[in-house]
Coordinates of C-alpha atoms and ligand atoms in Angstrom, one line a residue:
M63 CA 36.4 88.1 39.2
E64 CA 34.2 90.8 37.8
D65 CA 31.5 89.5 39.9
G66 CA 33.8 89.7 42.8
E67 CA 34.7 93.2 42.0
N68 CA 31.1 94.1 41.4
S69 CA 30.1 92.4 44.5
G70 CA 33.0 94.1 46.3
T71 CA 31.9 97.5 45.0
A72 CA 28.3 96.9 45.9
F73 CA 29.4 95.9 49.4
E74 CA 31.4 99.0 49.7
R75 CA 28.6 101.1 48.6
T76 CA 26.1 99.6 50.9
Y77 CA 28.6 99.8 53.7
N78 CA 29.4 103.4 53.0
K79 CA 25.7 104.2 52.9
L80 CA 25.3 102.5 56.3
V81 CA 28.2 104.3 57.7
C82 CA 27.0 107.7 56.4
Q83 CA 23.5 107.0 57.8
E84 CA 25.0 106.1 61.2
D85 CA 27.2 109.1 61.0
V86 CA 24.1 111.3 60.5
D87 CA 22.3 109.5 63.4
E88 CA 25.0 109.5 65.9
H89 CA 27.4 112.2 65.1
H90 CA 25.4 115.0 63.4
L91 CA 27.3 117.6 65.5
H92 CA 30.7 116.4 64.3
S93 CA 32.4 118.1 61.5
N94 CA 32.6 116.6 58.1
Q95 CA 36.2 115.8 58.6
E96 CA 35.5 113.9 61.7
K97 CA 32.7 112.2 59.9
R98 CA 35.1 111.2 57.3
Q99 CA 37.6 109.9 59.8
V100 CA 35.0 107.9 61.7
S101 CA 33.6 106.6 58.5
M102 CA 36.9 105.5 57.5
S103 CA 37.6 103.8 60.8
M104 CA 34.2 102.1 60.8
V105 CA 34.7 100.9 57.4
R106 CA 37.4 98.6 58.9
P107 CA 36.5 94.9 59.3
E108 CA 37.4 95.0 63.1
Y109 CA 34.3 97.1 63.5
G110 CA 31.9 94.1 63.1
L111 CA 34.0 92.0 65.5
N112 CA 33.7 94.7 68.2
Q113 CA 30.0 94.7 67.8
Y114 CA 29.9 91.0 68.3
R115 CA 32.3 91.3 71.2
R116 CA 30.1 93.9 72.8
L117 CA 27.1 91.7 72.2
A118 CA 29.0 88.8 73.7
I119 CA 30.1 90.8 76.6
S120 CA 26.6 92.1 77.1
L121 CA 25.3 88.5 76.9
A122 CA 28.0 87.4 79.4
V123 CA 27.1 90.3 81.7
L124 CA 23.5 89.3 81.4
A125 CA 24.3 85.7 82.0
V126 CA 26.3 86.7 85.1
L127 CA 23.4 88.9 86.2
L128 CA 21.0 86.1 85.7
L129 CA 23.3 83.7 87.5
A130 CA 23.6 86.3 90.4
V131 CA 19.8 86.6 90.4
D132 CA 19.5 82.8 90.3
I133 CA 22.0 82.5 93.2
G134 CA 20.2 85.3 95.0
L135 CA 16.9 83.5 94.5
G136 CA 18.5 80.2 95.6
V137 CA 19.8 81.9 98.8
Y138 CA 16.5 83.5 99.3
Y139 CA 14.7 80.1 98.8
N140 CA 17.2 78.5 101.2
K141 CA 16.5 81.2 103.8
L142 CA 12.8 80.7 103.3
A143 CA 13.3 76.9 103.6
N144 CA 15.4 77.5 106.7
G145 CA 12.7 79.8 108.0
Q146 CA 10.2 77.1 107.3
H147 CA 12.4 74.7 109.2
S148 CA 12.7 77.1 112.0
L149 CA 8.9 77.5 112.1
T150 CA 8.5 73.8 112.1
D151 CA 11.1 73.5 114.9
I152 CA 9.3 76.2 116.9
N153 CA 6.0 74.5 116.3
N154 CA 7.6 71.2 117.5
E155 CA 9.1 73.1 120.5
V156 CA 5.7 74.6 121.3
V157 CA 4.0 71.2 121.1
K158 CA 6.7 69.8 123.4
L159 CA 6.3 72.7 125.8
Q160 CA 2.6 72.2 125.7
V161 CA 3.0 68.5 126.6
S162 CA 5.5 69.5 129.4
Y163 CA 3.1 72.1 130.7
N164 CA 0.2 69.6 130.7
N165 CA 2.4 67.1 132.5
A166 CA 3.4 69.7 135.0
I167 CA -0.2 70.7 135.6
R168 CA -1.2 67.1 136.0
R169 CA 1.7 66.5 138.5
R170 CA 0.7 69.6 140.4
D171 CA -2.9 68.5 140.6
E172 CA -1.7 65.0 141.8
A173 CA 0.6 66.6 144.4
K174 CA -2.3 68.9 145.5
K175 CA -4.5 65.9 146.0
E176 CA -1.8 64.0 147.8
L177 CA -1.3 67.0 150.1
T178 CA -5.0 67.2 150.8
D179 CA -5.0 63.4 151.6
M180 CA -2.0 63.9 153.9
I181 CA -3.6 66.8 155.7
S182 CA -6.8 64.8 156.3
Q183 CA -4.8 61.8 157.4
Q184 CA -2.9 64.1 159.8
Q185 CA -6.2 65.4 161.2
R186 CA -7.3 61.9 161.7
T187 CA -4.1 61.0 163.4
K188 CA -4.5 64.1 165.6
W189 CA -8.0 63.0 166.6
E190 CA -6.8 59.5 167.2
L191 CA -4.0 60.9 169.4
Q192 CA -6.6 62.9 171.4
H193 CA -8.7 59.8 171.7
L194 CA -5.7 57.7 172.9
L195 CA -4.7 60.3 175.4
G196 CA -8.3 60.1 176.8
R197 CA -7.9 56.3 176.9
V198 CA -4.6 56.7 178.7
Q199 CA -6.4 58.7 181.4
D200 CA -9.0 55.9 181.6
Y201 CA -6.3 53.3 181.9
K202 CA -4.6 55.4 184.6
K203 CA -7.9 55.6 186.6
Q204 CA -8.4 51.8 186.2
T205 CA -4.8 51.2 187.3
D206 CA -5.4 53.3 190.4
K207 CA -8.6 51.4 191.1
I208 CA -6.9 48.0 190.6
Q209 CA -4.0 49.1 192.9
N210 CA -6.5 50.1 195.5
E211 CA -8.2 46.8 195.3
I212 CA -4.9 45.0 195.5
A213 CA -4.1 47.0 198.7
I214 CA -7.5 45.9 200.1
L215 CA -6.9 42.3 199.2
K216 CA -3.4 42.4 200.7
S217 CA -4.9 43.7 203.9
H218 CA -7.0 40.5 204.1
I219 CA -3.9 38.3 204.3
P220 CA -3.1 38.7 208.0
M221 CA -6.8 38.0 208.8
I222 CA -6.7 34.8 206.7
K223 CA -3.4 33.8 208.5
D224 CA -5.1 34.3 211.9
G225 CA -7.8 31.9 211.0
C226 CA -11.0 32.2 209.1
R227 CA -12.7 35.4 210.2
H228 CA -15.7 36.9 208.6
C229 CA -18.3 39.6 208.7
L230 CA -21.9 38.9 209.8
P231 CA -24.4 38.3 207.0
G232 CA -25.6 41.6 205.5
W233 CA -22.4 43.3 206.6
T234 CA -19.7 44.5 204.2
F235 CA -16.0 43.6 204.5
M236 CA -13.9 46.6 203.6
N237 CA -10.3 47.6 204.5
S238 CA -10.1 44.7 207.0
L239 CA -13.2 45.8 208.8
C240 CA -16.9 44.9 208.7
Y241 CA -19.5 47.6 208.0
F242 CA -23.2 47.7 208.3
F243 CA -25.0 50.4 206.3
A244 CA -28.4 50.8 207.7
S245 CA -29.8 51.9 204.4
S246 CA -32.7 49.4 203.9
D247 CA -36.2 50.6 204.3
T248 CA -36.9 48.0 207.0
L249 CA -34.7 50.1 209.3
S250 CA -36.3 53.5 209.9
R251 CA -34.2 56.6 210.5
R252 CA -33.4 57.4 214.1
G253 CA -31.4 59.7 216.3
W254 CA -27.7 59.4 216.9
E255 CA -28.0 57.5 220.3
Q256 CA -30.5 55.0 219.0
A257 CA -28.4 54.3 215.9
R258 CA -25.4 53.6 218.1
Q259 CA -27.5 51.2 220.3
H260 CA -28.4 49.3 217.1
C261 CA -24.7 48.8 216.3
K262 CA -23.8 47.8 219.8
R263 CA -26.3 44.9 219.7
F264 CA -23.9 43.3 217.2
G265 CA -20.8 44.0 219.3
A266 CA -20.1 46.9 216.9
D267 CA -20.2 50.7 217.2
L268 CA -20.8 53.7 214.9
V269 CA -18.1 54.1 212.3
V270 CA -14.9 56.0 212.9
I271 CA -13.7 57.7 209.8
D272 CA -10.2 58.5 210.7
S273 CA -8.5 58.1 207.3
R274 CA -8.8 59.3 203.8
E275 CA -9.2 55.7 202.5
K276 CA -12.1 55.0 204.8
Q277 CA -13.8 58.3 203.8
L278 CA -13.4 57.5 200.1
A279 CA -14.6 53.9 200.4
I280 CA -17.6 54.9 202.6
T281 CA -18.6 57.7 200.2
D282 CA -18.5 55.3 197.3
L283 CA -20.8 52.9 199.1
I284 CA -23.4 55.5 200.3
N285 CA -23.4 57.1 196.8
N286 CA -24.6 53.8 195.5
Y287 CA -27.4 53.7 198.0
K288 CA -28.3 57.3 197.2
D289 CA -32.0 58.0 196.7
P290 CA -32.2 61.1 194.5
S291 CA -35.8 61.9 195.5
R292 CA -34.7 62.3 199.1
P293 CA -33.5 65.8 200.3
M294 CA -29.8 65.9 201.2
S295 CA -30.5 66.8 204.8
A296 CA -32.4 63.4 205.2
S297 CA -29.8 61.4 203.3
G298 CA -27.0 61.4 205.9
F299 CA -25.6 58.5 207.9
W300 CA -24.6 59.0 211.6
I301 CA -20.9 58.4 212.3
G302 CA -19.1 58.0 215.7
L303 CA -18.2 61.7 216.1
R304 CA -19.7 64.3 218.5
D305 CA -18.9 67.7 220.2
V306 CA -21.5 67.0 222.9
V307 CA -19.0 67.4 225.9
D308 CA -17.2 70.5 224.8
E309 CA -18.9 72.6 222.1
G310 CA -16.7 72.9 219.0
I311 CA -14.3 70.1 220.2
W312 CA -15.1 67.1 218.1
R313 CA -14.1 63.7 219.4
W314 CA -14.5 60.1 218.2
L315 CA -16.2 57.5 220.3
D316 CA -13.0 56.5 222.2
G317 CA -12.4 60.2 223.1
T318 CA -9.7 60.8 220.4
R319 CA -9.9 64.4 219.1
L320 CA -10.8 64.9 215.5
N321 CA -7.9 65.9 213.3
G322 CA -9.1 67.7 210.2
G323 CA -12.1 65.8 209.0
F324 CA -14.1 66.0 205.7
W325 CA -16.6 68.7 206.5
N326 CA -18.8 70.3 203.9
I327 CA -18.1 74.0 203.2
G328 CA -19.5 76.1 206.1
E329 CA -19.8 73.0 208.4
P330 CA -19.8 72.4 211.3
N331 CA -22.0 75.4 212.0
D332 CA -24.0 74.1 215.1
Q333 CA -27.1 75.5 213.6
G334 CA -29.8 74.9 216.3
N335 CA -27.5 72.9 218.6
E336 CA -25.9 70.4 216.2
D337 CA -23.6 68.1 218.3
C338 CA -23.5 65.0 216.2
A339 CA -21.8 64.4 212.9
A340 CA -23.1 62.6 209.8
V341 CA -21.6 61.6 206.4
Y342 CA -23.6 62.5 203.3
P343 CA -23.7 61.0 199.7
R344 CA -21.9 63.8 197.9
D345 CA -19.9 63.8 194.7
N346 CA -16.9 65.4 196.4
P347 CA -15.9 63.0 199.1
F348 CA -13.7 65.6 200.8
Q349 CA -16.8 67.7 201.6
G350 CA -19.0 64.9 203.0
W351 CA -19.8 65.8 206.7
N352 CA -22.3 68.0 208.4
D353 CA -23.1 68.5 212.1
A354 CA -26.8 67.9 212.7
P355 CA -29.1 67.8 215.7
C356 CA -28.4 64.5 217.5
N357 CA -32.2 63.6 217.6
H358 CA -32.5 64.1 213.9
G359 CA -33.8 60.9 212.1
L360 CA -31.0 59.6 209.9
K361 CA -29.6 56.3 208.7
W362 CA -26.2 55.1 210.2
I363 CA -23.1 53.1 209.6
C364 CA -21.8 50.4 212.1
E365 CA -18.2 49.1 212.1
M366 CA -16.6 46.2 213.8
T367 CA -13.6 43.9 213.3
P368 CA -14.3 40.5 211.6
R369 CA -15.2 37.7 214.0
S370 CA -14.0 34.1 214.2
T371 CA -16.4 31.5 213.1
P372 CA -18.1 30.2 216.3
S373 CA -16.8 26.6 216.9
Ligands
MAN570 C1 -29.1 72.1 206.8 C2 -28.1 73.1 207.3 C3 -26.9 72.4 207.9 C4 -27.3 71.3 208.8 C5 -28.2 70.3 208.1 C6 -28.7 69.2 209.0 O1 -28.6 71.6 205.6 O2 -28.8 73.8 208.4 O3 -26.0 73.3 208.5 O4 -26.1 70.6 209.2 O5 -29.3 71.0 207.7 O6 -29.6 68.4 208.5
CA571 CA1 -24.6 71.9 210.5

């Protein structure tokens, strides 16, 4: 008990000392009375509890702050992680876009190549079309030629019906008539009258070219006999046409008056008394005739109807 009193007294002394010291430290401006009141109040046992409460509150506040910081850090970390995810997503997206871009470039190059191929194919088709159009023209010419030949062959039919008629050896059967082209070197050139006499020996006469078909057929034949080394003026063939009776009035052997004709440009010009007509091997068959002096030495063409075979 005494120990308790002593210890209680010692406690009070120590406590009062502490209170007084604190009083000096914290409230040195306060009056002594106030010091005494404060000292008395702090001497109360609740004072220690308040201190603990304050400490606990401080700790709680600190814990709350730490928790808030922790949460903040968590949120920040999440954001960073999300950012990292976004970066990864963007990277993936960039990779995907790069792949798409590369594919698009590849497809574009393929399409470009395809287009180039198509253009070159189109060019080739164009050339082929031009070529075929040329061939069509060729076929058209061939068809015309064949039709002409058919017409010639058809013209033989009546003659065949009438019995077997033919041309003399060395003569050419053409458009139902027989022709002699005095083109060989064994027959020298001669004047119009002598040429006619040669024809008459065979029962023939100089050719009468009174149709377009005859002019074309005869031009084709004499063009084949053409000697390029010979001057054109010496390359003609006498035909059965003259203006010897009335100058400028051209007549066939039977007296029929010429209708049109196939004169060369500027012909007939009667240059130095040219009263006899000749056909020349020219590319343009519609400009095939000249008038020439009748004594001029030329080749000639005879004509006669086919004859029956002598029985
Ligand atoms: C020249 C020209 C023509 C004429 C011939 C006859 O070419 O004088 O007019 O018809 O000779 O060969
Ligand atoms: Ca002439």
